[in-house]
mmCIF file of C-alpha atoms in Angstrom:
data_model
loop_
_atom_site.group_PDB
_atom_site.id
_atom_site.type_symbol
_atom_site.label_atom_id
_atom_site.label_comp_id
_atom_site.label_asym_id
_atom_site.label_seq_id
_atom_site.Cartn_x
_atom_site.Cartn_y
_atom_site.Cartn_z
ATOM 1 C CA MET D 1 0.000 0.000 0.000
ATOM 2 C CA ASP D 2 1.334 3.428 -0.985
ATOM 3 C CA PHE D 3 1.325 5.831 1.971
ATOM 4 C CA ARG D 4 3.001 8.746 0.211
ATOM 5 C CA LEU D 5 1.110 11.937 0.937
ATOM 6 C CA SER D 6 -0.557 13.960 -1.763
ATOM 7 C CA ASP D 7 0.405 17.591 -2.343
ATOM 8 C CA ASP D 8 -2.754 18.710 -0.515
ATOM 9 C CA GLN D 9 -1.987 16.470 2.449
ATOM 10 C CA GLU D 10 1.587 17.756 2.615
ATOM 11 C CA ALA D 11 0.273 21.315 2.561
ATOM 12 C CA LEU D 12 -2.214 20.497 5.327
ATOM 13 C CA ARG D 13 0.476 19.020 7.557
ATOM 14 C CA ARG D 14 2.874 21.876 6.833
ATOM 15 C CA GLY D 15 0.208 24.463 7.578
ATOM 16 C CA MET D 16 -0.679 22.858 10.911
ATOM 17 C CA ARG D 17 2.989 22.612 11.890
ATOM 18 C CA GLU D 18 3.524 26.282 11.068
ATOM 19 C CA LEU D 19 0.415 27.298 13.012
ATOM 20 C CA LEU D 20 1.484 25.369 16.096
ATOM 21 C CA ALA D 21 5.088 26.571 15.836
ATOM 22 C CA ALA D 22 3.837 30.154 15.843
ATOM 23 C CA ARG D 23 1.232 29.720 18.585
ATOM 24 C CA PHE D 24 2.529 26.858 20.715
ATOM 25 C CA GLY D 25 6.255 26.481 20.224
ATOM 26 C CA PRO D 26 8.743 25.278 22.863
ATOM 27 C CA GLU D 27 8.613 28.576 24.775
ATOM 28 C CA ALA D 28 4.814 28.522 24.929
ATOM 29 C CA LEU D 29 4.936 24.871 26.008
ATOM 30 C CA ARG D 30 7.276 25.746 28.850
ATOM 31 C CA ALA D 31 5.109 28.701 29.886
ATOM 32 C CA ALA D 32 2.034 26.462 29.904
ATOM 33 C CA VAL D 33 3.780 23.904 32.117
ATOM 34 C CA ASP D 34 4.970 26.581 34.519
ATOM 35 C CA GLY D 35 1.471 28.061 34.625
ATOM 36 C CA ALA D 36 -0.119 24.701 35.307
ATOM 37 C CA GLU D 37 2.301 24.032 38.133
ATOM 38 C CA ALA D 38 1.738 27.472 39.642
ATOM 39 C CA ALA D 39 -2.025 26.909 39.555
ATOM 40 C CA GLY D 40 -1.723 23.425 41.047
ATOM 41 C CA GLY D 41 -3.533 22.141 37.941
ATOM 42 C CA ALA D 42 -2.436 18.582 37.374
ATOM 43 C CA VAL D 43 -0.879 17.635 40.670
ATOM 44 C CA GLY D 44 -2.858 19.537 43.276
ATOM 45 C CA GLU D 45 -5.134 17.705 45.695
ATOM 46 C CA GLY D 46 -8.588 18.600 46.893
ATOM 47 C CA THR D 47 -12.271 18.088 46.224
ATOM 48 C CA ALA D 48 -14.064 19.408 43.182
ATOM 49 C CA GLY D 49 -17.722 20.252 43.565
ATOM 50 C CA GLU D 50 -20.476 20.308 41.012
ATOM 51 C CA GLY D 51 -20.545 23.083 38.439
ATOM 52 C CA ALA D 52 -22.291 24.388 35.363
ATOM 53 C CA ALA D 53 -21.376 23.962 31.706
ATOM 54 C CA GLY D 54 -18.954 26.553 30.450
ATOM 55 C CA GLU D 55 -17.472 27.429 33.849
ATOM 56 C CA ARG D 56 -13.752 27.003 34.433
ATOM 57 C CA ALA D 57 -12.981 24.732 37.363
ATOM 58 C CA PRO D 58 -16.471 24.983 38.894
ATOM 59 C CA GLY D 59 -16.111 24.749 42.648
ATOM 60 C CA ALA D 60 -12.730 23.055 42.375
ATOM 61 C CA ARG D 61 -10.116 23.651 45.038
ATOM 62 C CA THR D 62 -6.424 23.011 45.264
ATOM 63 C CA ALA D 63 -4.684 21.733 48.368
ATOM 64 C CA GLY D 64 -4.158 25.343 49.406
ATOM 65 C CA GLY D 65 -7.850 26.130 49.139
ATOM 66 C CA GLY D 66 -7.651 28.391 46.071
ATOM 67 C CA PRO D 67 -9.674 27.910 42.895
ATOM 68 C CA ARG D 68 -8.465 25.210 40.545
ATOM 69 C CA ARG D 69 -7.957 26.440 36.990
ATOM 70 C CA GLY D 70 -7.820 24.537 33.745
ATOM 71 C CA VAL D 71 -4.927 24.582 31.280
ATOM 72 C CA VAL D 72 -6.747 25.008 27.964
ATOM 73 C CA ASP D 73 -5.937 28.284 26.208
ATOM 74 C CA ARG D 74 -9.379 29.334 24.978
ATOM 75 C CA ARG D 75 -7.957 31.798 22.479
ATOM 76 C CA LEU D 76 -5.764 29.142 20.891
ATOM 77 C CA TRP D 77 -8.706 26.721 21.016
ATOM 78 C CA ARG D 78 -10.800 29.163 18.963
ATOM 79 C CA GLU D 79 -7.928 29.676 16.532
ATOM 80 C CA LEU D 80 -7.750 25.913 16.023
ATOM 81 C CA GLY D 81 -11.491 25.914 15.377
ATOM 82 C CA GLU D 82 -11.196 28.738 12.853
ATOM 83 C CA ALA D 83 -8.380 26.838 11.116
ATOM 84 C CA GLY D 84 -10.696 23.826 10.735
ATOM 85 C CA PHE D 85 -8.971 21.513 13.207
ATOM 86 C CA PHE D 86 -12.185 20.312 14.848
ATOM 87 C CA ALA D 87 -14.417 20.577 11.749
ATOM 88 C CA LEU D 88 -11.914 18.838 9.484
ATOM 89 C CA ARG D 89 -14.259 15.890 8.803
ATOM 90 C CA VAL D 90 -17.524 17.824 8.911
ATOM 91 C CA PRO D 91 -19.103 17.949 5.411
ATOM 92 C CA GLU D 92 -18.682 21.201 3.532
ATOM 93 C CA ALA D 93 -22.456 21.515 3.296
ATOM 94 C CA ALA D 94 -22.526 21.722 7.101
ATOM 95 C CA GLY D 95 -19.788 24.347 7.250
ATOM 96 C CA GLY D 96 -16.844 21.984 7.677
ATOM 97 C CA VAL D 97 -13.717 21.245 5.682
ATOM 98 C CA GLY D 98 -15.016 17.986 4.208
ATOM 99 C CA LEU D 99 -11.849 15.895 4.538
ATOM 100 C CA GLY D 100 -11.423 12.365 5.877
ATOM 101 C CA LEU D 101 -9.821 10.346 8.645
ATOM 102 C CA PRO D 102 -6.365 10.183 6.960
ATOM 103 C CA GLU D 103 -6.195 13.993 6.992
ATOM 104 C CA ALA D 104 -7.333 14.086 10.610
ATOM 105 C CA VAL D 105 -4.498 11.704 11.495
ATOM 106 C CA LEU D 106 -2.002 14.110 9.925
ATOM 107 C CA VAL D 107 -3.123 17.137 11.950
ATOM 108 C CA PHE D 108 -3.318 15.106 15.175
ATOM 109 C CA GLU D 109 0.202 13.863 14.511
ATOM 110 C CA GLU D 110 1.332 17.498 14.448
ATOM 111 C CA ALA D 111 -0.589 18.217 17.654
ATOM 112 C CA GLY D 112 1.211 15.314 19.333
ATOM 113 C CA ARG D 113 4.539 16.573 18.071
ATOM 114 C CA ALA D 114 3.891 19.951 19.713
ATOM 115 C CA LEU D 115 2.441 18.403 22.912
ATOM 116 C CA LEU D 116 -0.627 20.591 22.445
ATOM 117 C CA PRO D 117 -2.736 20.262 25.619
ATOM 118 C CA GLY D 118 -6.481 19.882 25.850
ATOM 119 C CA PRO D 119 -9.141 17.265 25.016
ATOM 120 C CA LEU D 120 -8.470 17.491 21.294
ATOM 121 C CA VAL D 121 -9.803 14.049 20.430
ATOM 122 C CA ALA D 122 -13.117 14.408 22.255
ATOM 123 C CA THR D 123 -13.789 17.895 20.866
ATOM 124 C CA HIS D 124 -12.972 16.752 17.327
ATOM 125 C CA LEU D 125 -15.311 13.764 17.654
ATOM 126 C CA ALA D 126 -18.077 15.912 19.150
ATOM 127 C CA ALA D 127 -17.833 18.195 16.122
ATOM 128 C CA THR D 128 -17.616 15.336 13.608
ATOM 129 C CA HIS D 129 -20.373 12.987 14.754
ATOM 130 C CA ARG D 130 -23.782 14.599 14.600
ATOM 131 C CA GLY D 131 -27.375 13.606 15.175
ATOM 132 C CA GLY D 132 -29.821 12.561 12.499
ATOM 133 C CA ASP D 133 -30.815 16.187 11.970
ATOM 134 C CA GLY D 134 -27.190 17.166 11.287
ATOM 135 C CA ALA D 135 -26.950 19.321 14.408
ATOM 136 C CA GLU D 136 -23.784 19.376 16.483
ATOM 137 C CA ALA D 137 -23.801 17.140 19.527
ATOM 138 C CA VAL D 138 -22.193 20.039 21.379
ATOM 139 C CA PRO D 139 -22.920 23.473 19.881
ATOM 140 C CA GLY D 140 -19.706 25.369 19.234
ATOM 141 C CA ALA D 141 -17.405 22.342 19.203
ATOM 142 C CA ALA D 142 -16.625 22.614 15.482
ATOM 143 C CA GLY D 143 -15.647 26.258 15.748
ATOM 144 C CA GLY D 144 -13.534 25.856 18.872
ATOM 145 C CA ARG D 145 -15.995 27.806 21.009
ATOM 146 C CA ALA D 146 -16.662 24.774 23.209
ATOM 147 C CA VAL D 147 -14.250 22.401 24.945
ATOM 148 C CA VAL D 148 -15.467 18.812 25.093
ATOM 149 C CA THR D 149 -13.956 15.996 27.114
ATOM 150 C CA ALA D 150 -15.027 12.346 27.298
ATOM 151 C CA LEU D 151 -15.605 9.528 29.748
ATOM 152 C CA GLU D 152 -14.211 6.336 28.253
ATOM 153 C CA PRO D 153 -16.441 3.234 28.330
ATOM 154 C CA ASP D 154 -13.678 0.964 29.653
ATOM 155 C CA GLY D 155 -11.094 1.374 32.371
ATOM 156 C CA ALA D 156 -10.958 3.785 35.285
ATOM 157 C CA PRO D 157 -13.693 6.470 35.394
ATOM 158 C CA LEU D 158 -11.254 9.300 34.696
ATOM 159 C CA VAL D 159 -12.048 12.504 32.824
ATOM 160 C CA GLU D 160 -9.293 14.742 31.467
ATOM 161 C CA HIS D 161 -9.594 18.541 31.461
ATOM 162 C CA TRP D 162 -12.867 18.448 33.394
ATOM 163 C CA ALA D 163 -12.222 21.946 34.769
ATOM 164 C CA ASP D 164 -12.160 23.333 31.217
ATOM 165 C CA ALA D 165 -14.991 21.281 29.753
ATOM 166 C CA ASP D 166 -18.292 22.650 28.502
ATOM 167 C CA ALA D 167 -19.590 19.123 27.878
ATOM 168 C CA VAL D 168 -18.666 15.482 28.459
ATOM 169 C CA LEU D 169 -19.113 12.739 25.844
ATOM 170 C CA VAL D 170 -20.351 9.500 27.400
ATOM 171 C CA PRO D 171 -20.146 6.420 25.127
ATOM 172 C CA GLU D 172 -22.989 4.195 26.270
ATOM 173 C CA GLY D 173 -23.970 0.872 24.711
ATOM 174 C CA GLU D 174 -24.840 1.415 21.064
ATOM 175 C CA GLY D 175 -24.689 5.208 21.168
ATOM 176 C CA VAL D 176 -23.026 8.243 22.642
ATOM 177 C CA GLY D 177 -24.565 10.690 25.082
ATOM 178 C CA VAL D 178 -23.615 14.201 26.093
ATOM 179 C CA ALA D 179 -23.575 15.349 29.708
ATOM 180 C CA ALA D 180 -22.973 18.782 31.173
ATOM 181 C CA PRO D 181 -20.102 18.934 33.676
ATOM 182 C CA GLY D 182 -22.658 20.073 36.242
ATOM 183 C CA VAL D 183 -24.197 16.584 36.370
ATOM 184 C CA VAL D 184 -20.800 14.886 36.640
ATOM 185 C CA ARG D 185 -19.419 14.951 40.174
ATOM 186 C CA ALA D 186 -15.667 14.589 39.847
ATOM 187 C CA LEU D 187 -12.753 14.563 42.256
ATOM 188 C CA PRO D 188 -9.265 15.712 41.218
ATOM 189 C CA VAL D 189 -6.517 13.093 41.142
ATOM 190 C CA ARG D 190 -2.786 13.327 40.648
ATOM 191 C CA ALA D 191 -1.659 13.181 37.035
ATOM 192 C CA VAL D 192 1.845 12.446 35.822
ATOM 193 C CA ASP D 193 1.491 14.951 32.955
ATOM 194 C CA PRO D 194 1.307 18.554 34.217
ATOM 195 C CA LEU D 195 -0.708 19.627 31.162
ATOM 196 C CA THR D 196 -3.387 16.940 31.481
ATOM 197 C CA PRO D 197 -5.393 17.457 34.683
ATOM 198 C CA LEU D 198 -7.456 14.412 35.620
ATOM 199 C CA HIS D 199 -10.639 13.990 37.629
ATOM 200 C CA ARG D 200 -12.260 10.786 38.812
ATOM 201 C CA VAL D 201 -16.011 10.543 38.368
ATOM 202 C CA ALA D 202 -17.691 9.908 41.703
ATOM 203 C CA GLY D 203 -20.961 8.039 42.074
ATOM 204 C CA GLY D 204 -20.838 6.051 38.858
ATOM 205 C CA ARG D 205 -21.387 7.060 35.244
ATOM 206 C CA PRO D 206 -23.889 9.869 34.687
ATOM 207 C CA ALA D 207 -27.278 9.052 33.185
ATOM 208 C CA VAL D 208 -27.539 10.599 29.715
ATOM 209 C CA ALA D 209 -29.836 10.419 26.726
ATOM 210 C CA VAL D 210 -28.117 8.221 24.149
ATOM 211 C CA CYS D 211 -27.808 9.721 20.692
ATOM 212 C CA GLY D 212 -25.370 10.000 17.813
ATOM 213 C CA PRO D 213 -23.176 7.248 16.308
ATOM 214 C CA GLY D 214 -22.325 3.883 17.751
ATOM 215 C CA ALA D 215 -19.964 3.959 20.685
ATOM 216 C CA GLY D 216 -17.731 1.446 18.917
ATOM 217 C CA VAL D 217 -17.123 3.789 15.985
ATOM 218 C CA LEU D 218 -16.340 6.709 18.254
ATOM 219 C CA CYS D 219 -13.953 4.673 20.422
ATOM 220 C CA ARG D 220 -12.140 3.264 17.391
ATOM 221 C CA GLU D 221 -11.604 6.719 15.935
ATOM 222 C CA ALA D 222 -10.555 8.064 19.329
ATOM 223 C CA ALA D 223 -7.942 5.297 19.616
ATOM 224 C CA LEU D 224 -6.589 6.059 16.134
ATOM 225 C CA LEU D 225 -6.354 9.814 16.726
ATOM 226 C CA THR D 226 -4.644 9.172 20.059
ATOM 227 C CA ALA D 227 -2.197 6.880 18.255
ATOM 228 C CA ALA D 228 -1.528 9.692 15.784
ATOM 229 C CA GLN D 229 -0.598 11.988 18.665
ATOM 230 C CA GLN D 230 1.728 9.312 20.013
ATOM 231 C CA LEU D 231 3.290 9.055 16.564
ATOM 232 C CA GLY D 232 3.962 12.791 16.457
ATOM 233 C CA SER D 233 5.570 12.626 19.885
ATOM 234 C CA ALA D 234 7.783 9.715 18.778
ATOM 235 C CA TRP D 235 9.069 11.729 15.813
ATOM 236 C CA ARG D 236 9.669 14.800 17.948
ATOM 237 C CA THR D 237 11.768 12.930 20.500
ATOM 238 C CA LEU D 238 13.770 11.416 17.626
ATOM 239 C CA GLU D 239 14.456 14.944 16.361
ATOM 240 C CA LEU D 240 15.497 16.066 19.841
ATOM 241 C CA ALA D 241 17.811 13.093 20.274
ATOM 242 C CA VAL D 242 19.508 13.508 16.891
ATOM 243 C CA GLY D 243 19.855 17.264 17.359
ATOM 244 C CA HIS D 244 21.468 16.800 20.775
ATOM 245 C CA ALA D 245 23.757 14.030 19.517
ATOM 246 C CA ARG D 246 25.034 16.306 16.758
ATOM 247 C CA THR D 247 25.792 19.301 18.977
ATOM 248 C CA ARG D 248 26.726 17.876 22.384
ATOM 249 C CA GLU D 249 30.440 17.086 22.610
ATOM 250 C CA GLN D 250 32.288 14.697 24.889
ATOM 251 C CA PHE D 251 35.989 13.809 24.677
ATOM 252 C CA GLY D 252 36.428 16.334 21.892
ATOM 253 C CA ARG D 253 33.739 15.070 19.491
ATOM 254 C CA PRO D 254 29.933 14.967 19.175
ATOM 255 C CA VAL D 255 28.285 12.229 21.219
ATOM 256 C CA GLY D 256 26.572 11.104 18.008
ATOM 257 C CA ALA D 257 29.927 9.771 16.857
ATOM 258 C CA PHE D 258 29.720 7.021 19.485
ATOM 259 C CA GLN D 259 28.222 3.752 18.305
ATOM 260 C CA ALA D 260 26.008 3.266 21.348
ATOM 261 C CA VAL D 261 24.271 6.606 20.713
ATOM 262 C CA GLN D 262 23.930 5.811 17.014
ATOM 263 C CA HIS D 263 22.202 2.537 17.865
ATOM 264 C CA LEU D 264 19.750 4.316 20.148
ATOM 265 C CA CYS D 265 18.832 6.812 17.439
ATOM 266 C CA ALA D 266 18.539 4.076 14.805
ATOM 267 C CA GLY D 267 16.166 2.123 17.028
ATOM 268 C CA MET D 268 14.066 5.240 17.543
ATOM 269 C CA LEU D 269 13.801 5.712 13.782
ATOM 270 C CA VAL D 270 12.711 2.110 13.218
ATOM 271 C CA ARG D 271 9.992 2.361 15.875
ATOM 272 C CA ALA D 272 8.677 5.656 14.492
ATOM 273 C CA GLU D 273 8.589 4.425 10.891
ATOM 274 C CA THR D 274 6.880 1.167 11.868
ATOM 275 C CA ALA D 275 4.258 2.996 13.891
ATOM 276 C CA ARG D 276 3.672 5.480 11.083
ATOM 277 C CA ALA D 277 2.941 2.713 8.582
ATOM 278 C CA ALA D 278 0.454 1.105 10.996
ATOM 279 C CA VAL D 279 -1.295 4.379 11.878
ATOM 280 C CA TYR D 280 -1.602 5.501 8.254
ATOM 281 C CA ALA D 281 -2.892 2.066 7.214
ATOM 282 C CA ALA D 282 -5.571 2.093 9.917
ATOM 283 C CA ALA D 283 -6.606 5.597 8.848
ATOM 284 C CA VAL D 284 -7.170 4.366 5.293
ATOM 285 C CA THR D 285 -8.942 1.088 6.097
ATOM 286 C CA GLY D 286 -10.834 2.039 9.258
ATOM 287 C CA ASP D 287 -10.403 -1.549 10.404
ATOM 288 C CA GLU D 288 -10.760 -2.303 14.128
ATOM 289 C CA ALA D 289 -7.884 -4.817 14.258
ATOM 290 C CA GLU D 290 -5.537 -2.505 12.368
ATOM 291 C CA THR D 291 -6.486 0.349 14.686
ATOM 292 C CA CYS D 292 -5.585 -1.801 17.694
ATOM 293 C CA ALA D 293 -2.244 -2.688 16.106
ATOM 294 C CA ALA D 294 -1.612 0.971 15.328
ATOM 295 C CA LYS D 295 -2.342 1.997 18.918
ATOM 296 C CA LEU D 296 -0.024 -0.682 20.300
ATOM 297 C CA LEU D 297 2.854 0.281 18.000
ATOM 298 C CA ALA D 298 2.366 4.017 18.483
ATOM 299 C CA ASP D 299 2.233 3.680 22.277
ATOM 300 C CA GLU D 300 5.451 1.671 22.190
ATOM 301 C CA ALA D 301 7.151 4.146 19.831
ATOM 302 C CA ALA D 302 6.205 7.175 21.912
ATOM 303 C CA GLY D 303 7.242 5.673 25.243
ATOM 304 C CA ALA D 304 10.411 3.913 24.127
ATOM 305 C CA ASN D 305 11.586 6.849 21.999
ATOM 306 C CA ALA D 306 11.148 9.243 24.907
ATOM 307 C CA ARG D 307 13.150 6.932 27.168
ATOM 308 C CA ASP D 308 15.938 6.583 24.601
ATOM 309 C CA CYS D 309 15.915 10.336 24.041
ATOM 310 C CA LEU D 310 16.499 10.738 27.770
ATOM 311 C CA GLN D 311 19.479 8.399 27.506
ATOM 312 C CA VAL D 312 20.957 10.406 24.634
ATOM 313 C CA HIS D 313 20.584 13.601 26.653
ATOM 314 C CA GLY D 314 22.154 11.996 29.725
ATOM 315 C CA GLY D 315 21.562 13.742 33.040
ATOM 316 C CA MET D 316 20.292 16.841 31.220
ATOM 317 C CA GLY D 317 17.253 14.932 30.000
ATOM 318 C CA PHE D 318 15.956 14.386 33.519
ATOM 319 C CA THR D 319 15.911 18.083 34.422
ATOM 320 C CA TRP D 320 12.649 20.005 34.674
ATOM 321 C CA GLU D 321 13.842 22.465 32.028
ATOM 322 C CA ALA D 322 14.130 19.803 29.332
ATOM 323 C CA GLU D 323 11.262 19.082 26.940
ATOM 324 C CA VAL D 324 11.991 15.367 26.806
ATOM 325 C CA HIS D 325 10.391 14.372 30.112
ATOM 326 C CA LEU D 326 7.118 16.032 29.053
ATOM 327 C CA HIS D 327 6.909 13.711 26.040
ATOM 328 C CA LEU D 328 7.545 10.699 28.260
ATOM 329 C CA LYS D 329 4.820 11.692 30.702
ATOM 330 C CA ARG D 330 2.296 12.404 27.943
ATOM 331 C CA ALA D 331 3.159 9.078 26.281
ATOM 332 C CA TRP D 332 2.474 7.225 29.531
ATOM 333 C CA LEU D 333 -0.863 8.966 29.896
ATOM 334 C CA ARG D 334 -2.002 8.408 26.292
ATOM 335 C CA GLY D 335 -1.032 4.760 26.611
ATOM 336 C CA SER D 336 -3.743 4.409 29.261
ATOM 337 C CA GLN D 337 -6.407 6.038 27.062
ATOM 338 C CA TRP D 338 -8.672 4.692 24.294
ATOM 339 C CA ARG D 339 -7.602 1.077 23.776
ATOM 340 C CA THR D 340 -5.029 0.358 26.433
ATOM 341 C CA ALA D 341 -2.373 -2.223 25.638
ATOM 342 C CA VAL D 342 -4.382 -5.009 27.294
ATOM 343 C CA ALA D 343 -7.627 -4.081 25.521
ATOM 344 C CA ALA D 344 -5.876 -3.633 22.161
ATOM 345 C CA GLU D 345 -4.063 -6.967 22.482
ATOM 346 C CA GLU D 346 -7.293 -8.784 23.347
ATOM 347 C CA ARG D 347 -9.168 -7.274 20.403
ATOM 348 C CA LEU D 348 -6.297 -7.901 18.025
ATOM 349 C CA ALA D 349 -5.931 -11.523 19.162
ATOM 350 C CA GLU D 350 -9.672 -12.061 18.758
ATOM 351 C CA ALA D 351 -9.519 -10.688 15.218
ATOM 352 C CA LEU D 352 -6.504 -12.789 14.295
ATOM 353 C CA LEU D 353 -7.988 -16.012 15.697
ATOM 354 C CA SER D 354 -11.463 -15.544 14.240
ATOM 355 C CA PRO D 355 -12.112 -17.484 11.020
ATOM 356 C CA ARG D 356 -12.064 -15.346 7.881
ATOM 357 C CA LEU D 357 -14.622 -16.002 5.172
#
């Protein structure tokens, strides 16, 4: 299968990379991390009360008793909406861009490369999947005026970016419901990634009116878009490792001249290329088994590449000022979302062992 990008796809990826470089480059990433830490966003402790849709951190408190704030930059979120990030797969007749899942994978790969924070996958899916009347499941999601998070059907009842959310997608049985954050009682929990605050839903899953597409379709697409973000992170850490190996000198020559470092970088390249082939293939076929394989390979590429990038950087890679540890933490978190390794392996094994007609 030929996975070479068309000229339009190359232009789309280049445009998204340029947009994110201008609006969320390394300096903005560092400022966002420092701001989240100062606000106690991802690692603070406390009890979050009930709130209303559209409010930031409704009733939430940090360990010090102050208000808990979210980390989503609403201005950047609207800019992404205006650029078509969330409405990429919405038909042109409905005001969207009218592209497909392969193009969505490309822009999410760039978002993963930049470590762009926020519930990107859930908001994109809320804008894409609409009711029978063509109306948005969450008004404003396509244009970036609403932030939408999601409660996954499997695993721990954790919700990311609850303090920022205007709505919560709830996959339920054969459909997907939408709940306002005000009906979801959530308690903050510690998160390894400072830019991904987590809350645990208390009192069970909220009761919602089921509507929209099948939950299976939404979860499969969510897993693929999450894998695309992992893929972008894997490529970024490869770039960081190679750049450091070329410029950092030890014993009078660049550390990239040493065979051990070369082997680490070569292994990173192999993992990233393998994951890219799997993710792009799943985007074209839409197959459940291929999506599971793509998620497994992308999770492995993102995590292992970040670890090897740390090794190439040496002690510098473990410092708070380095970008590398942020990729490792985000890779760990994404690996626990939308088709975890165990769930993906079970589904893939079931598909491989089932008789084919």
